[in-house]
mmCIF file of C-alpha atoms in Angstrom:
data_model
loop_
_atom_site.group_PDB
_atom_site.id
_atom_site.type_symbol
_atom_site.label_atom_id
_atom_site.label_comp_id
_atom_site.label_asym_id
_atom_site.label_seq_id
_atom_site.Cartn_x
_atom_site.Cartn_y
_atom_site.Cartn_z
ATOM 1 C CA MET A 16 141.616 37.234 -16.919
ATOM 2 C CA ARG A 17 143.394 39.518 -14.797
ATOM 3 C CA PHE A 18 142.408 41.292 -11.765
ATOM 4 C CA ASN A 19 140.301 44.614 -11.678
ATOM 5 C CA PRO A 20 142.293 47.129 -9.491
ATOM 6 C CA ALA A 21 138.840 49.308 -8.503
ATOM 7 C CA PHE A 22 138.848 45.649 -5.400
ATOM 8 C CA PRO A 23 138.493 46.613 -2.239
ATOM 9 C CA ARG A 24 141.998 45.753 -0.718
ATOM 10 C CA PHE A 25 142.265 44.301 2.867
ATOM 11 C CA HIS A 26 144.601 42.979 5.109
ATOM 12 C CA ILE A 27 142.803 41.032 8.041
ATOM 13 C CA PRO A 28 144.540 39.760 10.415
ATOM 14 C CA LEU A 29 142.240 35.999 10.794
ATOM 15 C CA CYS A 30 140.982 36.774 14.561
ATOM 16 C CA LEU A 31 138.751 39.557 13.418
ATOM 17 C CA LEU A 32 137.196 37.554 10.226
ATOM 18 C CA ALA A 33 136.463 34.887 12.619
ATOM 19 C CA ILE A 34 134.719 36.730 15.519
ATOM 20 C CA ALA A 35 133.612 34.386 17.550
ATOM 21 C CA ALA A 36 136.814 32.670 17.435
ATOM 22 C CA CYS A 37 138.496 36.008 19.276
ATOM 23 C CA GLY A 38 135.509 36.528 21.678
ATOM 24 C CA GLY A 39 135.017 39.460 21.024
ATOM 25 C CA SER A 40 132.340 41.560 17.192
ATOM 26 C CA SER A 41 133.166 44.673 15.126
ATOM 27 C CA ALA A 42 128.803 44.416 13.782
ATOM 28 C CA LYS A 43 127.843 48.081 13.580
ATOM 29 C CA ASP A 44 124.419 47.245 15.076
ATOM 30 C CA GLU A 45 125.099 44.367 17.170
ATOM 31 C CA GLY A 46 122.280 43.865 19.387
ATOM 32 C CA PRO A 47 119.491 41.033 20.934
ATOM 33 C CA ASN A 48 118.002 40.726 17.120
ATOM 34 C CA ASN A 49 121.364 40.861 14.757
ATOM 35 C CA PRO A 50 123.693 38.738 16.081
ATOM 36 C CA PRO A 51 126.933 39.270 15.184
ATOM 37 C CA ARG A 52 128.238 38.319 11.559
ATOM 38 C CA ALA A 53 131.606 36.168 12.139
ATOM 39 C CA GLY A 54 133.604 34.487 9.636
ATOM 40 C CA ILE A 55 133.303 35.262 5.223
ATOM 41 C CA LEU A 56 130.340 37.148 6.283
ATOM 42 C CA SER A 57 131.738 39.936 8.289
ATOM 43 C CA LEU A 58 133.357 41.009 4.259
ATOM 44 C CA PRO A 59 131.424 43.521 2.146
ATOM 45 C CA SER A 60 129.430 42.540 -0.653
ATOM 46 C CA GLY A 61 131.118 41.911 -4.014
ATOM 47 C CA TRP A 62 135.327 40.788 -4.185
ATOM 48 C CA ASN A 63 137.815 41.446 -1.120
ATOM 49 C CA THR A 64 141.196 41.476 -1.821
ATOM 50 C CA ILE A 65 142.950 39.197 1.587
ATOM 51 C CA GLU A 66 146.701 39.760 1.720
ATOM 52 C CA PRO A 67 147.601 36.798 3.993
ATOM 53 C CA GLY A 68 151.875 37.541 4.090
ATOM 54 C CA GLY A 69 154.341 35.390 6.328
ATOM 55 C CA GLU A 70 155.607 32.613 4.084
ATOM 56 C CA THR A 71 153.453 33.588 0.513
ATOM 57 C CA THR A 72 155.353 34.680 -2.382
ATOM 58 C CA CYS A 73 155.111 34.511 -6.491
ATOM 59 C CA ALA A 74 157.304 33.341 -8.401
ATOM 60 C CA ARG A 75 160.298 36.688 -8.599
ATOM 61 C CA GLY A 76 159.286 37.830 -4.462
ATOM 62 C CA ASP A 77 156.376 39.742 -5.615
ATOM 63 C CA PRO A 78 153.319 39.522 -3.062
ATOM 64 C CA PHE A 79 150.460 37.212 -3.268
ATOM 65 C CA GLU A 80 147.203 37.569 -2.402
ATOM 66 C CA TYR A 81 143.634 35.512 -2.938
ATOM 67 C CA LEU A 82 140.300 36.683 -3.604
ATOM 68 C CA VAL A 83 137.131 35.927 -1.355
ATOM 69 C CA ARG A 84 133.842 37.255 -2.310
ATOM 70 C CA PRO A 85 130.387 35.880 0.534
ATOM 71 C CA GLY A 86 127.435 34.498 -0.483
ATOM 72 C CA THR A 87 123.412 34.370 0.754
ATOM 73 C CA VAL A 88 123.832 30.613 0.805
ATOM 74 C CA ASN A 89 125.828 28.116 2.608
ATOM 75 C CA ARG A 90 127.110 26.665 0.073
ATOM 76 C CA LEU A 91 131.344 27.306 -1.855
ATOM 77 C CA ILE A 92 133.686 27.136 -4.136
ATOM 78 C CA VAL A 93 137.415 27.336 -3.892
ATOM 79 C CA GLU A 94 138.817 27.858 -7.222
ATOM 80 C CA PHE A 95 142.278 27.695 -8.260
ATOM 81 C CA ARG A 96 143.767 30.455 -11.084
ATOM 82 C CA GLY A 97 145.114 29.053 -14.269
ATOM 83 C CA GLY A 98 148.076 30.170 -15.626
ATOM 84 C CA GLY A 99 150.728 28.405 -17.897
ATOM 85 C CA ALA A 100 153.783 26.464 -15.649
ATOM 86 C CA CYS A 101 157.665 26.812 -16.554
ATOM 87 C CA TRP A 102 160.225 23.892 -15.425
ATOM 88 C CA SER A 103 163.650 24.566 -16.821
ATOM 89 C CA ALA A 104 166.372 28.213 -17.722
ATOM 90 C CA ALA A 105 164.078 28.484 -21.171
ATOM 91 C CA THR A 106 160.526 28.215 -19.389
ATOM 92 C CA CYS A 107 161.372 30.035 -16.861
ATOM 93 C CA SER A 108 163.184 32.992 -17.920
ATOM 94 C CA PRO A 109 161.835 36.208 -17.318
ATOM 95 C CA GLY A 110 159.720 38.101 -20.418
ATOM 96 C CA ASP A 111 159.426 34.160 -21.460
ATOM 97 C CA ASP A 112 155.617 34.623 -20.968
ATOM 98 C CA ILE A 113 155.351 30.872 -20.370
ATOM 99 C CA PHE A 114 153.347 30.962 -16.790
ATOM 100 C CA GLN A 115 151.574 34.054 -14.727
ATOM 101 C CA GLU A 116 154.682 35.446 -12.409
ATOM 102 C CA THR A 117 152.365 37.895 -10.931
ATOM 103 C CA VAL A 118 148.824 38.259 -9.171
ATOM 104 C CA GLY A 119 146.551 40.180 -11.540
ATOM 105 C CA ASP A 120 143.444 41.642 -12.242
ATOM 106 C CA ASP A 121 140.705 39.527 -13.325
ATOM 107 C CA PRO A 122 137.598 40.718 -14.572
ATOM 108 C CA LEU A 123 135.644 38.076 -12.722
ATOM 109 C CA THR A 124 132.492 39.005 -15.097
ATOM 110 C CA THR A 125 131.830 36.628 -16.893
ATOM 111 C CA GLY A 126 130.912 32.906 -17.515
ATOM 112 C CA ILE A 127 130.925 31.973 -13.547
ATOM 113 C CA TYR A 128 131.442 34.585 -12.306
ATOM 114 C CA ASP A 129 127.874 36.474 -14.033
ATOM 115 C CA HIS A 130 125.915 36.577 -10.449
ATOM 116 C CA ASP A 131 122.960 38.356 -12.295
ATOM 117 C CA ASN A 132 122.754 35.375 -14.533
ATOM 118 C CA PRO A 133 119.796 33.478 -13.689
ATOM 119 C CA ASP A 134 121.172 30.251 -15.313
ATOM 120 C CA ASN A 135 124.741 30.709 -13.316
ATOM 121 C CA PRO A 136 123.946 27.450 -10.794
ATOM 122 C CA PHE A 137 127.234 29.320 -8.336
ATOM 123 C CA ARG A 138 125.107 32.374 -8.280
ATOM 124 C CA ASP A 139 124.741 33.298 -4.373
ATOM 125 C CA TRP A 140 127.355 30.788 -3.267
ATOM 126 C CA HIS A 141 130.769 32.115 -1.669
ATOM 127 C CA HIS A 142 133.568 32.624 -3.751
ATOM 128 C CA VAL A 143 137.377 31.704 -2.983
ATOM 129 C CA TYR A 144 139.546 32.440 -6.033
ATOM 130 C CA ILE A 145 143.155 31.991 -5.052
ATOM 131 C CA PRO A 146 145.515 33.530 -7.743
ATOM 132 C CA TYR A 147 148.081 31.883 -9.423
ATOM 133 C CA CYS A 148 151.650 33.134 -9.953
ATOM 134 C CA THR A 149 154.119 30.340 -9.228
ATOM 135 C CA GLY A 150 154.657 27.565 -12.185
ATOM 136 C CA ASP A 151 153.711 24.620 -10.703
ATOM 137 C CA ILE A 152 149.845 24.377 -10.728
ATOM 138 C CA HIS A 153 149.825 25.451 -7.166
ATOM 139 C CA TRP A 154 150.794 22.110 -6.087
ATOM 140 C CA GLY A 155 154.915 23.574 -5.045
ATOM 141 C CA ASP A 156 156.604 24.277 -2.037
ATOM 142 C CA ASN A 157 160.296 24.980 -3.061
ATOM 143 C CA VAL A 158 163.335 28.214 -4.283
ATOM 144 C CA ALA A 159 164.794 26.278 -7.309
ATOM 145 C CA THR A 160 167.690 27.715 -9.653
ATOM 146 C CA TYR A 161 167.499 26.984 -13.287
ATOM 147 C CA GLY A 162 171.067 27.928 -15.421
ATOM 148 C CA GLU A 163 174.196 29.259 -14.292
ATOM 149 C CA GLY A 164 176.560 31.859 -13.623
ATOM 150 C CA SER A 165 174.985 35.134 -15.140
ATOM 151 C CA SER A 166 171.756 33.529 -16.365
ATOM 152 C CA ALA A 167 171.261 31.240 -14.135
ATOM 153 C CA VAL A 168 166.496 32.699 -12.769
ATOM 154 C CA ASN A 169 165.212 31.528 -8.533
ATOM 155 C CA VAL A 170 162.054 30.523 -9.163
ATOM 156 C CA ARG A 171 159.609 30.723 -5.737
ATOM 157 C CA HIS A 172 157.672 27.078 -6.870
ATOM 158 C CA LYS A 173 155.426 28.139 -3.494
ATOM 159 C CA GLY A 174 152.183 27.086 -5.355
ATOM 160 C CA ALA A 175 151.452 24.790 -2.118
ATOM 161 C CA VAL A 176 152.396 27.699 0.352
ATOM 162 C CA ASN A 177 149.634 29.425 -0.813
ATOM 163 C CA VAL A 178 146.915 27.755 -0.959
ATOM 164 C CA ARG A 179 147.608 26.534 2.758
ATOM 165 C CA ALA A 180 147.678 30.110 3.413
ATOM 166 C CA ALA A 181 144.366 31.052 1.211
ATOM 167 C CA LEU A 182 142.706 27.949 3.026
ATOM 168 C CA ASP A 183 143.673 28.213 6.773
ATOM 169 C CA TRP A 184 141.244 31.817 6.001
ATOM 170 C CA VAL A 185 138.580 29.200 4.314
ATOM 171 C CA TYR A 186 138.674 26.906 7.831
ATOM 172 C CA ALA A 187 138.914 29.679 10.143
ATOM 173 C CA ASN A 188 136.247 31.329 8.122
ATOM 174 C CA VAL A 189 133.354 29.052 6.613
ATOM 175 C CA PRO A 190 133.302 26.763 9.644
ATOM 176 C CA ALA A 191 130.477 24.271 7.770
ATOM 177 C CA PRO A 192 129.259 24.347 4.544
ATOM 178 C CA GLU A 193 126.917 22.479 3.099
ATOM 179 C CA LYS A 194 128.678 22.228 -0.015
ATOM 180 C CA ILE A 195 131.907 22.548 -1.285
ATOM 181 C CA PHE A 196 132.919 23.143 -5.868
ATOM 182 C CA VAL A 197 136.444 22.499 -5.865
ATOM 183 C CA THR A 198 137.143 24.381 -9.751
ATOM 184 C CA GLY A 199 139.799 25.709 -11.219
ATOM 185 C CA CYS A 200 141.016 26.490 -15.758
ATOM 186 C CA SER A 201 144.602 24.997 -16.734
ATOM 187 C CA ALA A 202 147.017 24.827 -14.294
ATOM 188 C CA GLY A 203 144.265 25.586 -11.494
ATOM 189 C CA ALA A 204 142.545 22.040 -12.644
ATOM 190 C CA TYR A 205 145.827 20.498 -10.796
ATOM 191 C CA GLY A 206 145.410 22.389 -8.030
ATOM 192 C CA SER A 207 140.859 21.402 -7.795
ATOM 193 C CA ILE A 208 141.947 17.734 -7.725
ATOM 194 C CA LEU A 209 144.941 17.647 -5.934
ATOM 195 C CA TRP A 210 143.405 19.975 -3.059
ATOM 196 C CA SER A 211 139.983 18.648 -3.008
ATOM 197 C CA ALA A 212 141.242 15.286 -1.188
ATOM 198 C CA HIS A 213 142.008 18.499 1.782
ATOM 199 C CA LEU A 214 139.577 19.691 1.394
ATOM 200 C CA ARG A 215 137.221 17.075 1.665
ATOM 201 C CA GLU A 216 139.499 15.864 4.764
ATOM 202 C CA HIS A 217 138.721 18.736 6.713
ATOM 203 C CA TYR A 218 135.203 19.219 5.849
ATOM 204 C CA LYS A 219 134.057 15.725 7.311
ATOM 205 C CA ASN A 220 130.108 16.123 6.773
ATOM 206 C CA ALA A 221 130.373 18.531 3.664
ATOM 207 C CA SER A 222 129.619 17.204 -0.095
ATOM 208 C CA VAL A 223 132.321 17.820 -2.564
ATOM 209 C CA VAL A 224 131.769 18.440 -6.253
ATOM 210 C CA GLN A 225 135.649 18.772 -8.292
ATOM 211 C CA PHE A 226 135.594 20.027 -11.610
ATOM 212 C CA ALA A 227 139.244 19.840 -13.611
ATOM 213 C CA ASP A 228 138.659 22.659 -16.336
ATOM 214 C CA SER A 229 140.695 22.117 -19.372
ATOM 215 C CA GLY A 230 143.234 20.032 -17.595
ATOM 216 C CA ALA A 231 143.443 16.186 -18.584
ATOM 217 C CA GLY A 232 147.469 15.906 -17.222
ATOM 218 C CA VAL A 233 148.737 14.337 -20.193
ATOM 219 C CA ILE A 234 153.045 15.031 -19.882
ATOM 220 C CA THR A 235 155.821 13.376 -21.010
ATOM 221 C CA ASP A 236 157.989 10.573 -18.671
ATOM 222 C CA ALA A 237 160.785 12.829 -19.164
ATOM 223 C CA PHE A 238 158.542 15.884 -17.614
ATOM 224 C CA PHE A 239 157.465 14.236 -15.036
ATOM 225 C CA ASN A 240 161.442 12.219 -13.847
ATOM 226 C CA ASP A 241 163.139 15.031 -14.618
ATOM 227 C CA SER A 242 161.403 18.539 -13.991
ATOM 228 C CA LEU A 243 158.312 18.255 -11.663
ATOM 229 C CA PRO A 244 160.657 17.091 -9.052
ATOM 230 C CA SER A 245 161.494 20.895 -9.012
ATOM 231 C CA TRP A 246 158.546 21.978 -7.525
ATOM 232 C CA LYS A 247 158.984 19.441 -4.764
ATOM 233 C CA PRO A 248 155.108 18.628 -4.651
ATOM 234 C CA GLU A 249 155.349 15.505 -1.976
ATOM 235 C CA GLY A 250 154.230 17.945 1.349
ATOM 236 C CA ALA A 251 151.088 18.439 -0.557
ATOM 237 C CA TYR A 252 150.606 14.809 -1.630
ATOM 238 C CA PRO A 253 147.616 13.883 0.507
ATOM 239 C CA MET A 254 149.357 10.529 1.593
ATOM 240 C CA TRP A 255 146.854 9.621 4.374
ATOM 241 C CA ILE A 256 144.883 7.662 0.882
ATOM 242 C CA PRO A 257 145.744 4.372 1.331
ATOM 243 C CA GLY A 258 148.108 2.960 -1.799
ATOM 244 C CA LEU A 259 147.961 6.491 -3.069
ATOM 245 C CA ASP A 260 152.381 5.901 -4.699
ATOM 246 C CA PRO A 261 153.753 9.593 -5.673
ATOM 247 C CA ALA A 262 155.959 7.252 -8.405
ATOM 248 C CA GLU A 263 152.606 6.570 -10.285
ATOM 249 C CA LEU A 264 151.363 10.181 -10.646
ATOM 250 C CA VAL A 265 153.068 10.418 -14.545
ATOM 251 C CA ASN A 266 149.714 9.343 -14.590
ATOM 252 C CA LEU A 267 146.634 11.879 -12.717
ATOM 253 C CA TYR A 268 144.251 9.464 -13.186
ATOM 254 C CA VAL A 269 145.847 7.460 -11.143
ATOM 255 C CA LEU A 270 145.210 10.529 -8.087
ATOM 256 C CA TYR A 271 141.398 10.509 -9.453
ATOM 257 C CA GLU A 272 141.190 7.637 -8.778
ATOM 258 C CA LYS A 273 142.872 7.017 -5.078
ATOM 259 C CA ILE A 274 140.950 9.838 -4.615
ATOM 260 C CA GLY A 275 137.853 8.936 -6.461
ATOM 261 C CA ALA A 276 138.095 5.531 -4.039
ATOM 262 C CA HIS A 277 139.111 6.555 -0.879
ATOM 263 C CA TYR A 278 136.030 9.373 -1.188
ATOM 264 C CA PRO A 279 132.941 7.642 -2.647
ATOM 265 C CA ASP A 280 131.150 10.096 -1.680
ATOM 266 C CA MET A 281 132.603 12.538 -3.646
ATOM 267 C CA ARG A 282 131.245 13.530 -7.370
ATOM 268 C CA LEU A 283 135.710 14.409 -9.485
ATOM 269 C CA SER A 284 134.801 15.965 -12.975
ATOM 270 C CA GLN A 285 137.095 16.469 -15.774
ATOM 271 C CA TYR A 286 136.321 19.279 -18.968
ATOM 272 C CA ASN A 287 138.727 18.798 -22.397
ATOM 273 C CA THR A 288 137.501 20.387 -26.026
ATOM 274 C CA VAL A 289 139.381 17.525 -28.470
ATOM 275 C CA HIS A 290 142.281 19.255 -29.245
ATOM 276 C CA ASP A 291 142.512 21.926 -26.857
ATOM 277 C CA GLU A 292 145.514 24.399 -28.065
ATOM 278 C CA ASP A 293 147.191 25.621 -24.889
ATOM 279 C CA GLN A 294 147.418 22.398 -23.708
ATOM 280 C CA ILE A 295 148.828 20.278 -26.631
ATOM 281 C CA PHE A 296 151.403 23.731 -26.739
ATOM 282 C CA PHE A 297 152.325 22.610 -22.922
ATOM 283 C CA PHE A 298 152.309 18.522 -23.995
ATOM 284 C CA SER A 299 154.828 19.604 -27.098
ATOM 285 C CA ALA A 300 157.031 22.073 -24.971
ATOM 286 C CA MET A 301 157.357 18.500 -22.358
ATOM 287 C CA GLY A 302 159.070 16.719 -25.724
ATOM 288 C CA GLY A 303 155.570 14.798 -26.508
ATOM 289 C CA GLY A 304 153.981 14.921 -30.061
ATOM 290 C CA GLY A 305 151.184 16.748 -31.581
ATOM 291 C CA ALA A 306 147.301 17.440 -31.484
ATOM 292 C CA GLU A 307 146.626 14.004 -32.649
ATOM 293 C CA ALA A 308 149.003 12.491 -30.074
ATOM 294 C CA TRP A 309 147.831 14.948 -27.178
ATOM 295 C CA SER A 310 144.285 13.921 -27.566
ATOM 296 C CA GLU A 311 144.658 10.683 -27.982
ATOM 297 C CA ALA A 312 146.496 10.475 -24.733
ATOM 298 C CA MET A 313 144.093 12.460 -23.360
ATOM 299 C CA ARG A 314 141.019 10.768 -24.256
ATOM 300 C CA ALA A 315 142.907 7.821 -22.814
ATOM 301 C CA SER A 316 143.794 9.147 -19.642
ATOM 302 C CA VAL A 317 139.387 9.603 -19.173
ATOM 303 C CA ASP A 318 138.672 6.437 -20.385
ATOM 304 C CA HIS A 319 140.688 5.064 -17.659
ATOM 305 C CA ILE A 320 139.240 6.764 -14.953
ATOM 306 C CA GLU A 321 135.532 6.467 -16.469
ATOM 307 C CA ALA A 322 136.026 2.832 -16.847
ATOM 308 C CA SER A 323 137.906 2.645 -12.547
ATOM 309 C CA THR A 324 136.051 5.668 -10.346
ATOM 310 C CA PRO A 325 132.426 5.234 -10.651
ATOM 311 C CA ASN A 326 132.132 8.807 -8.880
ATOM 312 C CA PHE A 327 134.251 10.320 -11.838
ATOM 313 C CA SER A 328 132.556 12.143 -14.619
ATOM 314 C CA ALA A 329 134.008 13.627 -17.660
ATOM 315 C CA TYR A 330 132.446 16.429 -20.456
ATOM 316 C CA LEU A 331 134.312 16.440 -23.704
ATOM 317 C CA ALA A 332 133.990 19.291 -26.516
ATOM 318 C CA ALA A 333 134.686 20.223 -30.098
ATOM 319 C CA GLY A 334 137.495 22.698 -31.201
ATOM 320 C CA SER A 335 140.821 23.670 -29.116
ATOM 321 C CA ALA A 336 139.328 26.663 -26.314
ATOM 322 C CA HIS A 337 141.166 26.511 -23.549
ATOM 323 C CA CYS A 338 138.950 27.235 -20.595
ATOM 324 C CA ILE A 339 135.056 26.999 -19.932
ATOM 325 C CA LEU A 340 134.524 28.369 -16.872
ATOM 326 C CA TRP A 341 134.853 32.622 -17.276
ATOM 327 C CA ARG A 342 133.351 32.292 -20.907
ATOM 328 C CA PRO A 343 130.265 33.777 -21.759
ATOM 329 C CA GLU A 344 130.185 30.069 -23.280
ATOM 330 C CA PHE A 345 129.571 28.554 -20.592
ATOM 331 C CA TYR A 346 125.784 29.202 -20.833
ATOM 332 C CA THR A 347 125.347 28.229 -24.027
ATOM 333 C CA LEU A 348 127.897 25.412 -25.125
ATOM 334 C CA GLU A 349 126.729 21.864 -25.738
ATOM 335 C CA SER A 350 128.040 19.082 -26.760
ATOM 336 C CA GLY A 351 126.654 14.919 -27.070
ATOM 337 C CA GLY A 352 123.284 16.468 -26.994
ATOM 338 C CA ALA A 353 124.034 18.031 -23.150
ATOM 339 C CA ARG A 354 124.037 21.858 -22.043
ATOM 340 C CA LEU A 355 127.372 22.447 -20.365
ATOM 341 C CA VAL A 356 125.558 24.587 -17.479
ATOM 342 C CA ARG A 357 122.368 22.198 -17.147
ATOM 343 C CA TRP A 358 124.931 19.299 -17.094
ATOM 344 C CA LEU A 359 127.192 21.018 -14.009
ATOM 345 C CA ASP A 360 124.276 22.249 -12.230
ATOM 346 C CA ALA A 361 123.136 18.280 -12.536
ATOM 347 C CA LEU A 362 126.864 17.154 -10.842
ATOM 348 C CA VAL A 363 126.536 19.189 -8.489
ATOM 349 C CA ASN A 364 122.574 19.753 -7.382
ATOM 350 C CA GLY A 365 120.635 16.732 -9.146
ATOM 351 C CA GLU A 366 121.673 13.018 -10.040
ATOM 352 C CA PRO A 367 125.165 12.198 -11.173
ATOM 353 C CA PRO A 368 124.995 13.062 -15.026
ATOM 354 C CA PRO A 369 126.643 10.729 -17.705
ATOM 355 C CA SER A 370 130.123 11.551 -19.174
ATOM 356 C CA VAL A 371 129.544 13.174 -22.667
ATOM 357 C CA ALA A 372 131.235 13.900 -25.469
ATOM 358 C CA CYS A 373 130.585 15.697 -29.163
ATOM 359 C CA ASP A 374 129.066 13.654 -31.762
ATOM 360 C CA ASP A 375 131.564 15.378 -34.374
ATOM 361 C CA CYS A 376 134.374 16.007 -32.914
ATOM 362 C CA GLY A 377 136.097 17.309 -36.586
ATOM 363 C CA SER A 378 139.410 18.006 -36.305
ATOM 364 C CA PRO A 379 142.359 20.342 -34.782
#
């Protein structure tokens, strides 16, 4: 997916949006019966591009920006874009196309972005869309050098810096949302689980639901020990949670367990296909096995979270497609007798649904 260049572009100081905090107003028709519209409601309808500047950056030094779409209800989506990852000279060299290295122009018109579809549980919600261009699953805070000599390449793994800039804007401009849906596809799935804890800690009175779209966290020990440290993600970990040991995060289920136990009112979830081609590709690139090895490890990880975390639900679909949030099939996909969009609606707005899995998952 790529951003639509027709989106309005703004470089808006935080103060001008959080009008109440500035002690002023920019509302054209302000009056006793029409109070000023502050924060996110002061934005034009549709998608707005915000350029935070400061220390934010993409992997090669290109500027970072994020999108905000005001809604009509006091509910908020915080979404993290996907787009691969890089951790070595081979994966981080320019032109390798293994990760999204600039902010693109995504159309944001289908799937969860179809705001005219009456089946969309989120059609009226505020939506903050955080792009991804740092190769570090939204966790990093480092400038790493890969390779040597004339072939050396520097990568700005500043995903956590970019996220904090976007969340600072959210905190200032959406002061008390009733509900928050924290989600993301692929690399954004890992952003969703990590940063959901930060959002829950900040918005203590909000109902927070997390949904990881196609990010099961199946990695190799070698990747965790030798490659992930180049991102320096430690500063993003929710270390206020008792018992959270970064050394144990080679198993992503630990993050789900610790967040779920610390915030039992949260709802945590994952969506995967049984032979997700992209997740299998990256597992193999890390030195792991093939499709069956990844699928077996994915199922074992999900089973582990289900057994230890009562506020977790999983949705497993047949096939090998990667990510569902942006696809038109978001509204038609069924697995285990449950239609995904209805299952997700229950997760967010009703009683927590049980986990579901494909009856005949098939082979890769």
